[in-house]
């Protein structure tokens, strides 16, 4: 297996949100209080306790309203800005291709939240300890590394979610797109296989990506490279220089005191 991926087929999704529930259950995430916003979409956004959710979009076409659903969470980018900027190694590329997360290593700096091109990780700070932690979907790393399906894939009643080898998922997605086109969905397309090195969460869409609120061709945030390759090393270097400077100053003061004592 080269690398793994999940394949979400929006044309099969019924927005039952079983994936949201399965995700919470497997990851032992608490429920959160939300308010009625006049939509079945709930919660309104990802949160530190919500790693995956179904986005609802209403679009009007030919005088008719269409509902577009989208399963949303970490996209497990092959070129992942979060991995690049994480200073502690909490976020890593697993040999299976997904982006793993080790909560214990996270220092809550929030760089992943700032640099992710899809605004996925959520960083929260404990009001009592002042310590922060980030969180995001790990593709159920504890399940898939033991040969199990991700919890959301396992639970999805209409099998709108699939999981397997990246190339196999791309081939399956492309075949589904062709089938949808033949069945009266001329705008059907596969999203996620051709940018950022190929995403670990691929999408079969019935409409153009923009209609789902997705960028057509997301790109790697070059500021992440500058941050990791220049800003952080310089900051570390200036920290070391600062310590050396303080030590040197202390030695000089100590030497002067001794000389005064001798005089
Ligand atoms: S479990 Fe499947 S059908 Fe239900 S909302 Fe999630 S992806 Fe859609
Ligand atoms: S979607 Fe964001 S958090 Fe997920 S792998 Fe890509 S850069 Fe990292």
Coordinates of C-alpha atoms and ligand atoms in Angstrom, one line a residue:
X1 CA 0.0 0.0 0.0
X2 CA 1.6 3.3 -1.1
X3 CA -0.5 5.6 1.1
X4 CA -4.0 5.5 2.4
X5 CA -6.9 7.8 1.8
X6 CA -10.6 8.2 2.6
X7 CA -13.1 8.7 -0.2
X8 CA -16.2 10.7 0.5
X9 CA -19.0 10.5 -2.1
X10 CA -21.3 13.5 -1.7
X11 CA -23.9 12.0 -4.1
X12 CA -24.4 9.1 -1.6
X13 CA -24.4 11.1 1.6
X14 CA -27.8 11.5 3.3
X15 CA -26.4 13.9 6.0
X16 CA -27.5 11.5 8.8
X17 CA -24.3 12.6 10.6
X18 CA -23.6 9.1 11.8
X19 CA -19.9 9.9 11.0
X20 CA -20.0 12.8 13.5
X21 CA -21.4 10.6 16.2
X22 CA -19.0 7.7 15.5
X23 CA -16.1 10.1 15.5
X24 CA -17.1 11.5 18.9
X25 CA -17.8 8.0 20.3
X26 CA -14.5 6.5 19.2
X27 CA -12.4 9.5 20.3
X28 CA -14.3 9.9 23.5
X29 CA -15.1 13.5 22.8
X30 CA -17.8 15.3 24.8
X31 CA -21.0 16.7 23.4
X32 CA -21.1 20.5 23.2
X33 CA -24.0 22.9 23.6
X34 CA -25.1 24.5 20.3
X35 CA -28.0 26.8 19.3
X36 CA -30.5 26.5 16.5
X37 CA -29.3 28.6 13.6
X38 CA -32.1 27.7 11.2
X39 CA -30.2 24.8 9.7
X40 CA -29.7 21.1 10.2
X41 CA -26.0 21.8 10.1
X42 CA -24.8 21.3 13.6
X43 CA -22.3 22.2 15.1
X44 CA -21.5 25.3 13.1
X45 CA -17.8 24.6 12.9
X46 CA -15.1 22.2 13.9
X47 CA -14.2 22.5 17.6
X48 CA -11.6 21.0 19.9
X49 CA -14.3 18.3 20.6
X50 CA -15.5 18.0 17.0
X51 CA -13.0 16.4 14.6
X52 CA -15.4 15.8 11.8
X53 CA -18.7 17.3 10.8
X54 CA -21.1 17.5 7.9
X55 CA -21.3 20.9 6.2
X56 CA -24.7 21.9 4.7
X57 CA -25.0 24.3 1.8
X58 CA -28.1 25.5 0.1
X59 CA -27.7 26.5 -3.5
X60 CA -30.4 27.8 -5.9
X61 CA -30.5 26.5 -9.4
X62 CA -33.3 27.0 -12.0
X63 CA -35.7 28.1 -9.3
X64 CA -35.0 25.1 -7.2
X65 CA -33.1 24.8 -3.9
X66 CA -30.5 22.1 -3.7
X67 CA -28.8 20.8 -0.5
X68 CA -25.1 20.0 -0.8
X69 CA -23.5 18.0 1.9
X70 CA -19.8 17.7 2.7
X71 CA -18.0 15.6 5.2
X72 CA -15.3 17.9 6.7
X73 CA -12.2 17.4 8.8
X74 CA -8.4 17.1 8.4
X75 CA -7.6 16.4 4.7
X76 CA -4.3 14.6 5.5
X77 CA -2.3 16.6 3.0
X78 CA 0.8 14.9 1.6
X79 CA 2.4 18.4 1.5
X80 CA 1.1 19.3 5.0
X81 CA 1.9 22.8 6.3
X82 CA 1.0 21.7 9.8
X83 CA 3.7 19.0 9.8
X84 CA 6.2 21.6 8.5
X85 CA 5.6 24.2 11.2
X86 CA 5.0 21.9 14.3
X87 CA 8.0 22.5 16.5
X88 CA 7.6 19.5 18.8
X89 CA 6.9 16.7 16.3
X90 CA 3.3 16.2 17.6
X91 CA 2.1 16.3 14.0
X92 CA 3.9 13.9 11.7
X93 CA 3.5 12.0 8.4
X94 CA 2.8 8.4 9.3
X95 CA 4.5 5.8 7.0
X96 CA 0.9 4.9 5.9
X97 CA 0.5 8.4 4.5
X98 CA -1.9 10.1 6.9
X99 CA -1.0 13.0 9.2
X100 CA -0.7 11.6 12.7
X101 CA -1.1 13.5 16.0
X102 CA 0.5 12.8 19.4
X103 CA -1.4 14.9 21.9
X104 CA 1.2 14.4 24.6
X105 CA 3.8 16.1 22.4
X106 CA 1.7 19.1 21.6
X107 CA 2.7 22.3 23.4
X108 CA -0.3 24.3 22.3
X109 CA 1.7 26.9 20.3
X110 CA -1.1 27.0 17.7
X111 CA 1.2 27.2 14.6
X112 CA -0.7 24.3 12.9
X113 CA -4.0 26.3 13.4
X114 CA -2.4 29.4 11.8
X115 CA -0.8 27.7 8.9
X116 CA -3.2 25.0 7.8
X117 CA -4.6 26.2 4.4
X118 CA -8.0 24.7 5.4
X119 CA -8.2 26.0 9.0
X120 CA -8.6 22.6 10.4
X121 CA -6.8 22.1 13.7
X122 CA -8.3 23.8 16.7
X123 CA -6.2 25.0 19.6
X124 CA -7.6 25.5 23.1
X125 CA -6.0 26.8 26.3
X126 CA -6.9 25.4 29.7
X127 CA -8.0 28.4 31.8
X128 CA -6.6 26.9 35.0
X129 CA -3.2 25.7 33.8
X130 CA -2.7 28.2 30.9
X131 CA -1.5 25.2 28.8
X132 CA -2.8 24.7 25.3
X133 CA -3.5 21.7 23.1
X134 CA -4.4 21.3 19.5
X135 CA -6.7 18.7 18.0
X136 CA -7.8 17.3 14.7
X137 CA -8.9 14.1 12.9
X138 CA -6.1 11.5 12.9
X139 CA -7.9 9.2 10.5
X140 CA -8.5 7.0 13.6
X141 CA -4.7 6.3 13.7
X142 CA -5.3 3.8 16.6
X143 CA -7.8 1.9 14.4
X144 CA -6.2 1.9 11.0
X145 CA -2.7 1.0 12.2
X146 CA -4.4 -2.1 13.6
X147 CA -6.1 -3.0 10.4
X148 CA -9.5 -1.5 11.3
X149 CA -11.5 1.0 9.3
X150 CA -11.8 4.6 10.5
X151 CA -14.9 4.8 12.8
X152 CA -16.7 7.2 10.4
X153 CA -16.2 4.9 7.4
X154 CA -17.3 1.9 9.4
X155 CA -20.5 3.5 10.5
X156 CA -21.7 5.3 7.3
X157 CA -25.1 3.7 6.4
X158 CA -25.2 4.5 2.7
X159 CA -21.4 3.8 2.3
X160 CA -20.7 7.4 1.3
X161 CA -17.3 7.0 3.0
X162 CA -14.7 4.6 1.8
X163 CA -11.1 3.9 2.8
X164 CA -8.1 2.2 1.3
X165 CA -5.1 2.6 -0.9
X166 CA -4.8 6.1 -2.3
X167 CA -4.5 5.0 -6.0
X168 CA -7.4 2.6 -5.5
X169 CA -9.5 5.4 -4.0
X170 CA -8.6 7.8 -6.9
X171 CA -9.6 5.1 -9.4
X172 CA -12.9 4.5 -7.6
X173 CA -13.6 8.2 -7.4
X174 CA -12.9 8.7 -11.1
X175 CA -15.2 5.8 -12.0
X176 CA -17.9 7.2 -9.8
X177 CA -17.6 10.6 -11.5
X178 CA -18.0 9.1 -14.9
X179 CA -21.0 7.2 -13.7
X180 CA -22.6 10.3 -12.3
X181 CA -21.9 12.3 -15.5
X182 CA -23.7 9.5 -17.5
X183 CA -26.6 9.8 -15.0
X184 CA -27.3 13.5 -15.5
X185 CA -24.7 15.2 -13.3
X186 CA -22.5 16.9 -15.9
X187 CA -20.5 18.9 -13.3
X188 CA -19.5 15.8 -11.3
X189 CA -15.8 15.9 -10.4
X190 CA -13.2 14.4 -8.1
X191 CA -11.6 16.9 -5.7
X192 CA -8.3 16.4 -3.8
X193 CA -6.1 14.1 -5.9
X194 CA -4.2 16.7 -7.9
X195 CA -2.9 19.2 -5.3
X196 CA -0.8 19.3 -2.1
X197 CA 0.7 16.0 -3.2
X198 CA -2.7 14.3 -3.1
X199 CA -5.1 14.6 -0.1
X200 CA -5.8 11.8 2.2
X201 CA -9.5 12.8 2.1
X202 CA -10.8 12.7 -1.4
X203 CA -14.2 14.0 -2.6
X204 CA -16.7 12.9 -5.3
X205 CA -18.8 16.1 -5.9
X206 CA -21.9 16.5 -8.0
X207 CA -21.2 20.2 -8.5
X208 CA -18.2 22.5 -8.9
X209 CA -16.0 22.7 -5.7
X210 CA -16.9 26.4 -5.2
X211 CA -20.5 25.5 -4.7
X212 CA -19.5 23.4 -1.7
X213 CA -17.3 26.3 -0.4
X214 CA -14.1 24.5 -1.5
X215 CA -11.2 26.2 -3.2
X216 CA -10.7 25.0 -6.8
X217 CA -6.9 24.5 -6.4
X218 CA -5.5 25.1 -2.9
X219 CA -1.8 25.7 -2.7
X220 CA 0.9 25.2 -0.1
X221 CA 1.2 28.3 2.1
X222 CA 4.8 29.5 1.3
X223 CA 4.8 31.4 4.6
X224 CA 4.9 28.0 6.3
X225 CA 8.3 27.3 4.7
X226 CA 9.7 30.7 5.6
X227 CA 8.5 30.2 9.1
X228 CA 10.0 26.8 9.5
X229 CA 13.2 27.3 7.5
X230 CA 14.1 30.9 8.6
X231 CA 12.1 32.4 11.4
X232 CA 12.2 29.5 13.8
X233 CA 16.0 28.8 13.4
X234 CA 16.7 32.5 13.7
X235 CA 14.5 32.7 16.9
X236 CA 16.3 29.7 18.3
X237 CA 19.7 31.2 17.4
X238 CA 18.9 34.5 19.0
X239 CA 17.7 32.7 22.1
X240 CA 21.1 30.8 22.3
X241 CA 22.9 34.1 21.6
X242 CA 20.9 35.7 24.4
X243 CA 21.9 33.0 26.9
X244 CA 25.5 33.2 25.8
X245 CA 25.4 37.0 26.2
X246 CA 23.9 36.7 29.6
X247 CA 26.6 34.1 30.7
X248 CA 29.4 36.3 29.3
X249 CA 28.0 39.4 31.1
X250 CA 27.9 37.4 34.3
X251 CA 31.5 36.2 33.9
X252 CA 32.7 39.8 33.2
X253 CA 30.9 41.2 36.3
X254 CA 32.2 38.3 38.4
X255 CA 35.8 39.0 37.2
X256 CA 35.5 42.8 37.9
X257 CA 34.2 42.1 41.4
X258 CA 37.2 39.8 42.1
X259 CA 39.6 42.4 40.7
X260 CA 38.1 45.0 43.0
X261 CA 38.5 42.6 45.9
X262 CA 42.2 42.1 45.1
X263 CA 42.7 45.9 44.8
Ligands
LIG1 S1 -22.4 8.7 8.1 FE1 -22.3 8.7 5.8 S2 -24.3 9.3 5.1 FE2 -24.2 9.8 7.3 S3 -23.6 11.9 7.2 FE3 -21.7 10.7 7.5 S4 -20.9 10.5 5.4 FE4 -23.1 11.1 5.2
LIG2 S1 -5.7 19.8 6.4 FE1 -4.5 21.1 7.7 S2 -4.2 20.0 9.6 FE2 -4.9 18.5 8.0 S3 -2.9 17.7 7.1 FE3 -3.5 19.4 5.8 S4 -2.4 21.2 6.7 FE4 -2.4 19.5 8.3

